[in-house]
Amino acid sequence: MSVLIRGGRVITAADDFVGDVYAEDERITMIGESLDLQADKVIDATGKYVIPGCIDPHTHLDMPFGGTITADDFESGTISAAFGGTTTHVDFCLQGKGQPFFDALETWHEKRNGKAVIDVGFHLAVTDLQAGGTLEDLARVPDEGVTSYKLFMAYKGAIMVDDETLFRVMHVAADTGALVMVHAEHGDAIDMLVRNALADGNTEPHWHALTRPPETEGEATHRAIQLAHVAGSPLYVVHVSCKDAIDPIAYAREKGWNIWGETCTQYLFIDYTHLERPDFEGAKYVYTPPPRPKEHQQHLWGALKNDVLSVISTDHCSFLWQGQKTLGKDDFSKIPNGGPGIEDRLMMIHHFGVREGRLSLNRMVELLATNPAKLFGLYPRKGTIAPGSDADLVVFDPEKRVTRSASAHHSKCDYNLYEGTEVQGAPEVVLLRGNVLVENDEFVARPGIGQFVKRARFGEQLAPAGRAVAAA
Ligand code: URP
Ligand code: ZN
Ligand code: ZN
């Protein structure tokens, strides 16, 4: 199967030129001007952008959490991702209490197998080093292509780990070349604030934010950074939501430490006042960390621009408003934490980031594709447009106007965080390894076409043949 994409504006993190892209047997084999080639499929991309398939390094599909299971499984979640121009995601494989790490990985492979329509990697979320996972097993996990360990410093009594566990895992990572990821919030302080609020009769959704103030995120971010520095492991701070967490990341990066941070689409657009919406609508915005006062958004855009933050992910963790979020109708602490967004990221960032002058097109590609590929051991097989790379490509129409809405999105979620928001610019054709996934607003592939990707270790590259080589 060969594909020729003609005359598009090819945009990578570094380049921007009009040309043709030719792919054969799932890989890009040639890029040039007016290529004189035949192909099984020819796509006219005149007036369109051709960008690398986006990579979402933070998703939760088919995950038990908060007393229920996320609304999207690997089929609905990845179809939704494909419509949004995302062709690879890295999902959190959550270790159950007492569960050995390799059993947890097996469980996640069963969830994905035959369902995913985009390529998939896993992070291992370590929740229990006592009963289930051993340090020896943990050290062997990267051999399976799972090259990042995730730890939750919050959600006390559920998946939170203590500092000793965090520090031990960091030491293992320093030895194995895995990347440590943290959900950084002060879980003990939050637990006490939640109990106090409930004891005072405060049960509405906005108390979710009032009991998780920015300082609790700032403190944990600082703590994780200092511990990773001592242990000698690289650290990636997920879903940074506020200035209090940006500042310690900026400080560490200024010093040249191996510290990285992401924010998520929602923190750039949704603020604290959304949680105050009446009639339990605020519950739609109960995700963690919570939406912050609006002034934090300008700090997030600034940090994305000046490279303090390196990635925008979605943290897609969808729960139905009717039937799942309502578990917390009378107690905000029982509202399952998480929101949808796997499909919206590229369109929202293109419109409000690029069109409104906050980011360049190259920087958008870097934040949504190239940096996630580099940090999570997928580059240069993914995250760029180059000979030898997978033909994961998005033909993006910068003029197409769409309205983000639950009635239009492909997630099973019954609400959209950006309901009614009009954007200009949307994917027109989405290809995974040269296979068309989405065209003419239709999904045209089959469930299961997505493959598991064994990722390289931190600082190593994933060669097109899947072979790990030392970074140049
Ligand atoms: O509220 C969220 N973010 N739910 C998913 C789990 C996490 O903390 O990332
Ligand atoms: Zn988290
Ligand atoms: Zn998450």
Short mmCIF file of C-alpha atoms and ligand atoms in Angstrom, two decimals:
data_model
loop_
_atom_site.label_atom_id
_atom_site.label_comp_id
_atom_site.label_asym_id
_atom_site.label_seq_id
_atom_site.Cartn_x
_atom_site.Cartn_y
_atom_site.Cartn_z
CA MET A 1 0.00 0.00 0.00
CA SER A 2 1.44 3.39 -0.99
CA VAL A 3 0.15 6.88 -0.31
CA LEU A 4 1.12 10.19 -1.88
CA ILE A 5 0.09 13.41 -0.20
CA ARG A 6 0.53 16.18 -2.74
CA GLY A 7 1.20 19.87 -2.37
CA GLY A 8 0.55 20.36 1.34
CA ARG A 9 2.31 22.74 3.69
CA VAL A 10 4.51 20.25 5.55
CA ILE A 11 5.07 21.37 9.12
CA THR A 12 7.31 19.70 11.67
CA ALA A 13 8.84 21.11 14.85
CA ALA A 14 11.64 22.52 12.73
CA ASP A 15 10.42 22.85 9.12
CA ASP A 16 7.68 24.54 7.16
CA PHE A 17 7.62 24.06 3.37
CA VAL A 18 5.26 23.14 0.56
CA GLY A 19 5.94 19.64 -0.78
CA ASP A 20 4.84 16.05 -1.30
CA VAL A 21 5.07 13.17 1.17
CA TYR A 22 5.22 9.60 -0.11
CA ALA A 23 4.72 6.54 2.09
CA GLU A 24 5.09 2.88 1.33
CA ASP A 25 4.62 -0.13 3.60
CA GLU A 26 3.62 2.03 6.56
CA ARG A 27 6.73 4.28 6.46
CA ILE A 28 7.54 7.61 4.90
CA THR A 29 10.03 6.90 2.14
CA MET A 30 10.30 10.17 0.25
CA ILE A 31 9.66 13.87 0.73
CA GLY A 32 10.15 16.33 -2.08
CA GLU A 33 8.75 18.85 -4.51
CA SER A 34 6.36 17.60 -7.23
CA LEU A 35 7.35 13.95 -6.80
CA ASP A 36 6.82 12.01 -10.03
CA LEU A 37 5.38 8.88 -8.41
CA GLN A 38 2.29 6.69 -8.68
CA ALA A 39 0.51 5.62 -5.50
CA ASP A 40 -2.42 3.44 -4.45
CA LYS A 41 -3.91 6.49 -2.80
CA VAL A 42 -3.30 10.13 -3.71
CA ILE A 43 -4.45 12.92 -1.40
CA ASP A 44 -4.51 16.49 -2.65
CA ALA A 45 -3.39 18.64 0.28
CA THR A 46 -3.24 21.97 -1.55
CA GLY A 47 -3.97 24.74 0.94
CA LYS A 48 -3.78 22.27 3.85
CA TYR A 49 -1.18 21.58 6.50
CA VAL A 50 0.49 18.18 6.69
CA ILE A 51 1.64 17.55 10.25
CA PRO A 52 2.87 14.48 12.17
CA GLY A 53 0.17 12.46 13.88
CA CYS A 54 -0.19 13.90 17.36
CA ILE A 55 0.86 11.93 20.43
CA ASP A 56 -1.13 12.04 23.65
CA PRO A 57 1.12 10.83 26.47
CA HIS A 58 -1.56 11.06 29.18
CA THR A 59 -4.80 9.09 28.82
CA HIS A 60 -6.92 6.85 31.03
CA LEU A 61 -9.01 4.38 29.03
CA ASP A 62 -11.04 1.53 30.53
CA MET A 63 -9.68 2.46 33.96
CA PRO A 64 -11.35 1.70 37.30
CA PHE A 65 -11.27 4.87 39.35
CA GLY A 66 -13.39 6.62 41.98
CA GLY A 67 -15.70 3.62 42.41
CA THR A 68 -16.52 3.30 38.71
CA ILE A 69 -14.86 2.73 35.31
CA THR A 70 -14.07 5.38 32.72
CA ALA A 71 -16.74 5.78 30.05
CA ASP A 72 -14.32 5.30 27.16
CA ASP A 73 -12.59 2.01 26.48
CA PHE A 74 -9.75 1.54 23.99
CA GLU A 75 -12.17 1.46 21.07
CA SER A 76 -14.28 4.55 21.69
CA GLY A 77 -11.37 6.46 23.24
CA THR A 78 -8.97 5.87 20.37
CA ILE A 79 -11.59 6.49 17.67
CA SER A 80 -12.25 9.82 19.36
CA ALA A 81 -8.48 10.47 19.46
CA ALA A 82 -8.17 9.71 15.73
CA PHE A 83 -10.86 12.26 14.84
CA GLY A 84 -8.78 14.79 16.75
CA GLY A 85 -5.57 14.02 14.83
CA THR A 86 -3.95 11.87 17.52
CA THR A 87 -2.38 8.66 16.19
CA THR A 88 -0.46 7.43 19.25
CA HIS A 89 -1.28 7.56 22.94
CA VAL A 90 0.46 6.37 26.08
CA ASP A 91 -2.06 5.08 28.60
CA PHE A 92 -1.64 4.53 32.32
CA CYS A 93 -1.56 0.86 33.25
CA LEU A 94 -2.73 1.03 36.85
CA GLN A 95 -1.34 -1.57 39.25
CA GLY A 96 -4.16 -2.90 41.44
CA LYS A 97 -3.51 -3.22 45.17
CA GLY A 98 -1.40 -6.32 45.73
CA GLN A 99 -1.11 -6.95 42.00
CA PRO A 100 2.27 -7.95 40.51
CA PHE A 101 3.47 -5.49 37.86
CA PHE A 102 3.49 -8.01 35.03
CA ASP A 103 -0.11 -9.02 35.81
CA ALA A 104 -1.12 -5.37 35.60
CA LEU A 105 0.56 -5.07 32.19
CA GLU A 106 -1.21 -8.22 31.02
CA THR A 107 -4.55 -6.76 32.12
CA TRP A 108 -3.88 -3.59 30.12
CA HIS A 109 -2.86 -5.55 27.02
CA GLU A 110 -6.16 -7.43 27.23
CA LYS A 111 -8.05 -4.12 27.39
CA ARG A 112 -6.28 -2.75 24.29
CA ASN A 113 -6.04 -5.86 22.14
CA GLY A 114 -8.46 -5.92 19.20
CA LYS A 115 -9.89 -2.54 20.12
CA ALA A 116 -7.38 0.30 19.74
CA VAL A 117 -7.38 2.12 16.40
CA ILE A 118 -4.25 4.18 17.08
CA ASP A 119 -0.86 3.00 18.29
CA VAL A 120 -0.54 2.52 22.04
CA GLY A 121 2.18 2.60 24.66
CA PHE A 122 1.85 2.10 28.42
CA HIS A 123 3.23 3.84 31.48
CA LEU A 124 3.24 1.68 34.61
CA ALA A 125 1.42 3.39 37.50
CA VAL A 126 3.00 2.00 40.68
CA THR A 127 0.52 2.00 43.56
CA ASP A 128 1.90 -0.70 45.84
CA LEU A 129 5.48 -1.77 46.46
CA GLN A 130 4.57 -3.70 49.61
CA ALA A 131 2.21 -6.50 48.71
CA GLY A 132 2.32 -6.73 44.93
CA GLY A 133 5.16 -5.22 42.99
CA THR A 134 8.74 -6.03 43.78
CA LEU A 135 11.67 -3.77 43.01
CA GLU A 136 13.20 -6.57 40.93
CA ASP A 137 10.10 -6.81 38.74
CA LEU A 138 9.99 -3.03 38.46
CA ALA A 139 13.52 -3.04 37.11
CA ARG A 140 12.51 -5.54 34.40
CA VAL A 141 9.45 -3.61 33.20
CA PRO A 142 11.41 -1.38 30.74
CA ASP A 143 12.53 -4.54 28.93
CA GLU A 144 8.88 -4.86 27.86
CA GLY A 145 8.95 -1.43 26.23
CA VAL A 146 7.20 0.21 29.19
CA THR A 147 9.81 2.80 30.00
CA SER A 148 8.07 5.16 32.42
CA TYR A 149 6.91 4.73 36.01
CA LYS A 150 4.07 6.90 37.29
CA LEU A 151 3.42 7.71 40.95
CA PHE A 152 0.51 9.50 42.53
CA MET A 153 1.40 11.81 45.43
CA ALA A 154 -2.35 12.31 46.08
CA TYR A 155 -5.60 10.30 46.26
CA LYS A 156 -4.92 9.18 49.82
CA GLY A 157 -6.42 5.81 50.73
CA ALA A 158 -6.64 4.84 47.06
CA ILE A 159 -3.60 5.05 44.77
CA MET A 160 -1.38 7.53 46.64
CA VAL A 161 2.14 6.37 47.51
CA ASP A 162 4.30 7.64 50.35
CA ASP A 163 7.58 9.48 49.86
CA GLU A 164 9.63 6.38 50.58
CA THR A 165 7.95 4.52 47.71
CA LEU A 166 8.42 7.52 45.44
CA PHE A 167 12.10 7.79 46.34
CA ARG A 168 12.70 4.03 45.92
CA VAL A 169 11.11 4.05 42.47
CA MET A 170 13.23 7.04 41.51
CA HIS A 171 16.33 5.04 42.42
CA VAL A 172 15.16 2.11 40.29
CA ALA A 173 14.54 4.52 37.41
CA ALA A 174 18.01 6.00 37.78
CA ASP A 175 19.35 2.46 37.22
CA THR A 176 16.99 1.26 34.49
CA GLY A 177 16.77 4.41 32.37
CA ALA A 178 13.02 4.77 32.89
CA LEU A 179 11.36 8.17 33.21
CA VAL A 180 9.56 8.91 36.50
CA MET A 181 6.23 10.70 36.18
CA VAL A 182 4.42 12.26 39.12
CA HIS A 183 0.95 13.46 39.90
CA ALA A 184 2.16 16.17 42.24
CA GLU A 185 -0.21 17.25 45.01
CA HIS A 186 0.19 17.09 48.80
CA GLY A 187 -2.18 14.17 49.41
CA ASP A 188 -2.16 14.29 53.22
CA ALA A 189 -2.98 17.99 53.41
CA ILE A 190 -5.74 17.62 50.81
CA ASP A 191 -7.25 14.67 52.67
CA MET A 192 -7.51 16.77 55.83
CA LEU A 193 -8.95 19.78 53.99
CA VAL A 194 -11.58 17.53 52.37
CA ARG A 195 -12.60 16.00 55.70
CA ASN A 196 -12.84 19.45 57.31
CA ALA A 197 -14.97 20.81 54.46
CA LEU A 198 -17.39 17.88 54.64
CA ALA A 199 -17.59 18.15 58.43
CA ASP A 200 -18.64 21.79 57.94
CA GLY A 201 -21.41 20.69 55.56
CA ASN A 202 -19.70 21.86 52.37
CA THR A 203 -20.66 19.31 49.73
CA GLU A 204 -20.92 21.16 46.36
CA PRO A 205 -18.54 20.52 43.41
CA HIS A 206 -16.55 23.76 43.79
CA TRP A 207 -15.22 22.47 47.13
CA HIS A 208 -13.12 20.13 45.02
CA ALA A 209 -10.93 23.14 44.15
CA LEU A 210 -11.14 24.85 47.54
CA THR A 211 -9.71 21.72 49.20
CA ARG A 212 -6.84 21.39 46.69
CA PRO A 213 -5.30 24.88 46.66
CA PRO A 214 -2.43 25.70 44.26
CA GLU A 215 0.07 25.63 47.14
CA THR A 216 -0.53 21.88 47.57
CA GLU A 217 0.46 21.35 43.94
CA GLY A 218 3.42 23.72 44.22
CA GLU A 219 4.76 22.00 47.34
CA ALA A 220 4.54 18.49 45.90
CA THR A 221 6.09 19.58 42.60
CA HIS A 222 9.04 21.09 44.46
CA ARG A 223 9.39 17.97 46.64
CA ALA A 224 9.33 15.58 43.70
CA ILE A 225 11.91 17.65 41.83
CA GLN A 226 14.31 17.73 44.76
CA LEU A 227 13.93 13.99 45.40
CA ALA A 228 14.47 13.12 41.72
CA HIS A 229 17.56 15.29 41.68
CA VAL A 230 18.99 13.46 44.68
CA ALA A 231 18.09 10.04 43.25
CA GLY A 232 19.50 10.96 39.86
CA SER A 233 16.38 10.09 37.87
CA PRO A 234 14.71 12.17 35.17
CA LEU A 235 11.30 13.50 36.20
CA TYR A 236 8.19 14.47 34.24
CA VAL A 237 5.48 16.35 36.14
CA VAL A 238 2.04 15.65 34.69
CA HIS A 239 -0.94 18.02 34.40
CA VAL A 240 0.69 21.21 35.71
CA SER A 241 -2.19 23.57 36.41
CA CYS A 242 -0.83 26.66 38.17
CA LYS A 243 2.00 29.14 38.65
CA ASP A 244 2.87 27.50 41.98
CA ALA A 245 3.93 24.36 40.10
CA ILE A 246 5.45 26.15 37.10
CA ASP A 247 7.92 28.04 39.30
CA PRO A 248 9.83 25.03 40.72
CA ILE A 249 9.98 23.46 37.25
CA ALA A 250 11.39 26.69 35.83
CA TYR A 251 13.94 26.85 38.64
CA ALA A 252 15.11 23.26 38.05
CA ARG A 253 15.31 23.63 34.28
CA GLU A 254 17.26 26.86 34.67
CA LYS A 255 19.80 24.81 36.60
CA GLY A 256 19.93 22.26 33.80
CA TRP A 257 18.27 19.46 35.80
CA ASN A 258 16.50 16.65 33.96
CA ILE A 259 13.01 17.94 34.83
CA TRP A 260 10.09 18.23 32.42
CA GLY A 261 6.49 19.29 32.70
CA GLU A 262 3.23 19.06 30.78
CA THR A 263 -0.01 20.91 31.06
CA CYS A 264 -3.33 19.77 29.60
CA THR A 265 -5.72 21.52 27.23
CA GLN A 266 -8.34 22.08 29.91
CA TYR A 267 -6.08 24.14 32.19
CA LEU A 268 -5.66 26.68 29.39
CA PHE A 269 -9.42 27.24 28.96
CA ILE A 270 -11.45 26.11 31.98
CA ASP A 271 -11.20 28.07 35.24
CA TYR A 272 -12.46 27.83 38.81
CA THR A 273 -15.80 29.53 38.03
CA HIS A 274 -16.84 26.53 35.90
CA LEU A 275 -17.01 24.49 39.12
CA GLU A 276 -19.55 26.97 40.52
CA ARG A 277 -22.06 26.38 37.74
CA PRO A 278 -25.48 25.56 39.22
CA ASP A 279 -27.55 22.38 39.11
CA PHE A 280 -24.52 20.12 39.58
CA GLU A 281 -23.08 21.21 36.23
CA GLY A 282 -19.89 22.09 38.10
CA ALA A 283 -19.28 18.33 38.48
CA LYS A 284 -18.32 18.16 34.79
CA TYR A 285 -15.17 20.08 35.69
CA VAL A 286 -14.17 17.95 38.67
CA TYR A 287 -10.77 16.71 37.57
CA THR A 288 -7.49 16.83 39.41
CA PRO A 289 -5.68 19.16 39.83
CA PRO A 290 -8.81 21.30 39.69
CA PRO A 291 -9.50 24.22 37.36
CA ARG A 292 -7.66 27.23 38.78
CA PRO A 293 -8.49 30.95 39.01
CA LYS A 294 -8.20 32.41 35.50
CA GLU A 295 -4.95 34.32 36.13
CA HIS A 296 -3.00 31.04 36.11
CA GLN A 297 -3.79 30.54 32.42
CA GLN A 298 -1.48 33.32 31.24
CA HIS A 299 1.36 31.70 33.21
CA LEU A 300 0.68 28.36 31.52
CA TRP A 301 0.73 29.91 28.03
CA GLY A 302 3.96 31.72 28.96
CA ALA A 303 5.57 28.50 30.23
CA LEU A 304 4.60 26.69 27.00
CA LYS A 305 6.11 29.44 24.94
CA ASN A 306 9.41 29.72 26.82
CA ASP A 307 9.97 25.95 27.20
CA VAL A 308 9.38 25.61 30.93
CA LEU A 309 6.55 23.24 29.95
CA SER A 310 7.28 20.89 27.06
CA VAL A 311 4.03 19.05 26.28
CA ILE A 312 0.26 19.56 26.13
CA SER A 313 -1.60 16.31 26.85
CA THR A 314 -5.29 15.69 27.52
CA ASP A 315 -5.48 13.56 30.70
CA HIS A 316 -8.58 12.12 29.02
CA CYS A 317 -10.41 10.32 31.84
CA SER A 318 -14.06 10.49 30.90
CA PHE A 319 -16.99 9.85 33.20
CA LEU A 320 -20.64 10.34 32.29
CA TRP A 321 -22.23 13.35 33.90
CA GLN A 322 -25.48 11.39 34.26
CA GLY A 323 -24.85 8.24 36.27
CA GLN A 324 -21.15 8.54 37.08
CA LYS A 325 -20.47 12.12 38.19
CA THR A 326 -23.76 11.88 40.08
CA LEU A 327 -22.12 9.42 42.51
CA GLY A 328 -21.04 12.63 44.24
CA LYS A 329 -24.36 14.49 44.14
CA ASP A 330 -24.30 14.97 47.91
CA ASP A 331 -20.55 14.82 48.51
CA PHE A 332 -18.01 16.43 46.15
CA SER A 333 -15.30 13.98 47.27
CA LYS A 334 -17.29 11.11 45.70
CA ILE A 335 -17.47 12.71 42.23
CA PRO A 336 -15.16 10.59 40.03
CA ASN A 337 -12.18 12.78 39.15
CA GLY A 338 -11.55 13.22 35.46
CA GLY A 339 -12.76 14.83 32.26
CA PRO A 340 -12.92 14.13 28.52
CA GLY A 341 -10.81 15.85 25.85
CA ILE A 342 -8.85 13.32 23.78
CA GLU A 343 -10.42 14.67 20.56
CA ASP A 344 -10.32 18.41 21.22
CA ARG A 345 -6.64 19.14 21.86
CA LEU A 346 -5.28 19.87 18.38
CA MET A 347 -8.28 21.97 17.31
CA MET A 348 -8.32 24.00 20.53
CA ILE A 349 -4.56 24.61 20.52
CA HIS A 350 -4.49 25.45 16.83
CA HIS A 351 -7.31 27.97 17.16
CA PHE A 352 -6.49 29.62 20.48
CA GLY A 353 -2.74 28.97 20.46
CA VAL A 354 -1.69 29.44 16.82
CA ARG A 355 -4.47 31.52 15.26
CA GLU A 356 -4.57 33.87 18.23
CA GLY A 357 -0.79 34.32 18.14
CA ARG A 358 0.27 32.59 21.35
CA LEU A 359 2.28 29.81 19.67
CA SER A 360 3.90 29.25 16.28
CA LEU A 361 2.81 26.32 14.12
CA ASN A 362 6.23 24.70 14.66
CA ARG A 363 5.87 25.02 18.42
CA MET A 364 2.37 23.53 18.28
CA VAL A 365 3.75 20.46 16.48
CA GLU A 366 6.58 20.28 18.99
CA LEU A 367 4.21 20.38 21.99
CA LEU A 368 1.65 17.91 20.60
CA ALA A 369 3.86 15.46 18.73
CA THR A 370 7.63 15.88 18.70
CA ASN A 371 8.34 16.48 22.37
CA PRO A 372 6.03 13.67 23.58
CA ALA A 373 7.80 11.39 21.08
CA LYS A 374 11.24 12.41 22.29
CA LEU A 375 10.46 12.24 26.00
CA PHE A 376 8.64 8.92 25.83
CA GLY A 377 11.02 6.97 23.61
CA LEU A 378 9.03 7.10 20.37
CA TYR A 379 11.24 9.42 18.33
CA PRO A 380 12.08 9.46 15.42
CA ARG A 381 9.77 6.59 14.56
CA LYS A 382 6.93 8.90 15.57
CA GLY A 383 6.51 12.63 16.21
CA THR A 384 7.98 13.94 12.96
CA ILE A 385 7.78 13.72 9.18
CA ALA A 386 11.00 12.22 7.87
CA PRO A 387 12.12 9.33 5.66
CA GLY A 388 11.94 6.16 7.75
CA SER A 389 9.37 7.49 10.22
CA ASP A 390 5.96 5.86 10.52
CA ALA A 391 3.49 7.42 8.09
CA ASP A 392 1.38 8.82 10.93
CA LEU A 393 0.10 11.95 9.26
CA VAL A 394 -2.66 14.52 9.60
CA VAL A 395 -3.89 16.55 6.66
CA PHE A 396 -5.25 19.55 8.50
CA ASP A 397 -7.58 22.11 6.95
CA PRO A 398 -6.78 25.46 8.61
CA GLU A 399 -10.00 27.03 7.27
CA LYS A 400 -12.55 24.37 8.30
CA ARG A 401 -14.88 25.66 11.02
CA VAL A 402 -16.20 23.23 13.62
CA THR A 403 -18.02 23.53 16.93
CA ARG A 404 -16.79 21.40 19.79
CA SER A 405 -19.74 19.60 21.31
CA ALA A 406 -20.84 16.33 22.90
CA SER A 407 -23.21 15.91 19.97
CA ALA A 408 -20.27 16.01 17.55
CA HIS A 409 -17.46 14.28 19.42
CA HIS A 410 -16.79 10.53 19.21
CA SER A 411 -16.09 9.86 22.88
CA LYS A 412 -18.87 8.10 24.79
CA CYS A 413 -18.84 10.97 27.27
CA ASP A 414 -22.18 12.77 27.54
CA TYR A 415 -20.63 16.23 27.76
CA ASN A 416 -17.79 18.17 26.19
CA LEU A 417 -15.61 20.49 28.29
CA TYR A 418 -15.66 23.09 25.49
CA GLU A 419 -19.35 22.76 24.57
CA GLY A 420 -20.33 25.33 21.94
CA THR A 421 -16.80 26.60 21.29
CA GLU A 422 -16.29 27.42 17.61
CA VAL A 423 -12.84 26.82 16.20
CA GLN A 424 -11.31 27.32 12.77
CA GLY A 425 -9.02 24.49 11.67
CA ALA A 426 -9.65 20.73 11.88
CA PRO A 427 -8.18 17.42 10.70
CA GLU A 428 -9.40 16.35 7.27
CA VAL A 429 -7.55 13.07 6.73
CA VAL A 430 -5.79 11.11 9.48
CA LEU A 431 -3.40 8.28 8.67
CA LEU A 432 -1.79 5.71 10.94
CA ARG A 433 1.23 3.99 9.41
CA GLY A 434 -0.14 4.88 5.96
CA ASN A 435 -3.62 3.49 6.72
CA VAL A 436 -6.44 6.02 6.49
CA LEU A 437 -8.32 6.18 9.79
CA VAL A 438 -10.51 9.22 9.20
CA GLU A 439 -11.63 10.81 5.93
CA ASN A 440 -14.73 12.86 5.01
CA ASP A 441 -15.66 12.97 8.70
CA GLU A 442 -15.98 9.16 8.73
CA PHE A 443 -13.97 6.54 10.58
CA VAL A 444 -12.88 4.15 7.82
CA ALA A 445 -10.51 1.67 9.54
CA ARG A 446 -11.15 -1.33 11.76
CA PRO A 447 -10.87 -1.69 15.53
CA GLY A 448 -7.61 -3.37 16.48
CA ILE A 449 -5.49 -1.69 13.81
CA GLY A 450 -3.61 0.13 16.58
CA GLN A 451 -0.45 -1.66 17.66
CA PHE A 452 1.40 -1.75 20.95
CA VAL A 453 4.65 0.20 20.66
CA LYS A 454 7.64 -0.88 22.72
CA ARG A 455 9.19 2.44 23.66
CA ALA A 456 12.88 3.18 24.05
CA ARG A 457 14.35 4.23 27.39
CA PHE A 458 14.66 7.88 28.35
CA GLY A 459 17.31 9.59 26.22
CA GLU A 460 17.37 6.77 23.67
CA GLN A 461 15.79 6.85 20.26
CA LEU A 462 13.33 4.43 18.72
CA ALA A 463 14.71 3.60 15.31
CA PRO A 464 12.15 3.10 12.52
CA ALA A 465 12.61 -0.66 12.72
CA GLY A 466 11.79 -0.50 16.43
CA ARG A 467 15.45 -0.89 17.37
CA ALA A 468 16.66 1.32 20.25
CA VAL A 469 19.81 3.28 19.43
CA ALA A 470 21.80 5.76 21.48
CA ALA A 471 20.74 9.36 20.99
CA ALA A 472 23.09 11.43 18.87
O1 URP B 1 -8.86 13.93 37.52
C1 URP B 1 -8.04 13.27 36.93
N1 URP B 1 -6.99 13.88 36.44
N2 URP B 1 -8.23 11.96 36.78
C2 URP B 1 -7.33 11.03 36.23
C3 URP B 1 -6.28 10.60 37.21
C4 URP B 1 -5.19 11.62 37.31
O2 URP B 1 -4.98 12.19 38.36
O3 URP B 1 -4.51 11.87 36.29
ZN ZN B 2 -3.15 12.89 38.04
ZN ZN B 3 -4.24 11.50 34.50
#
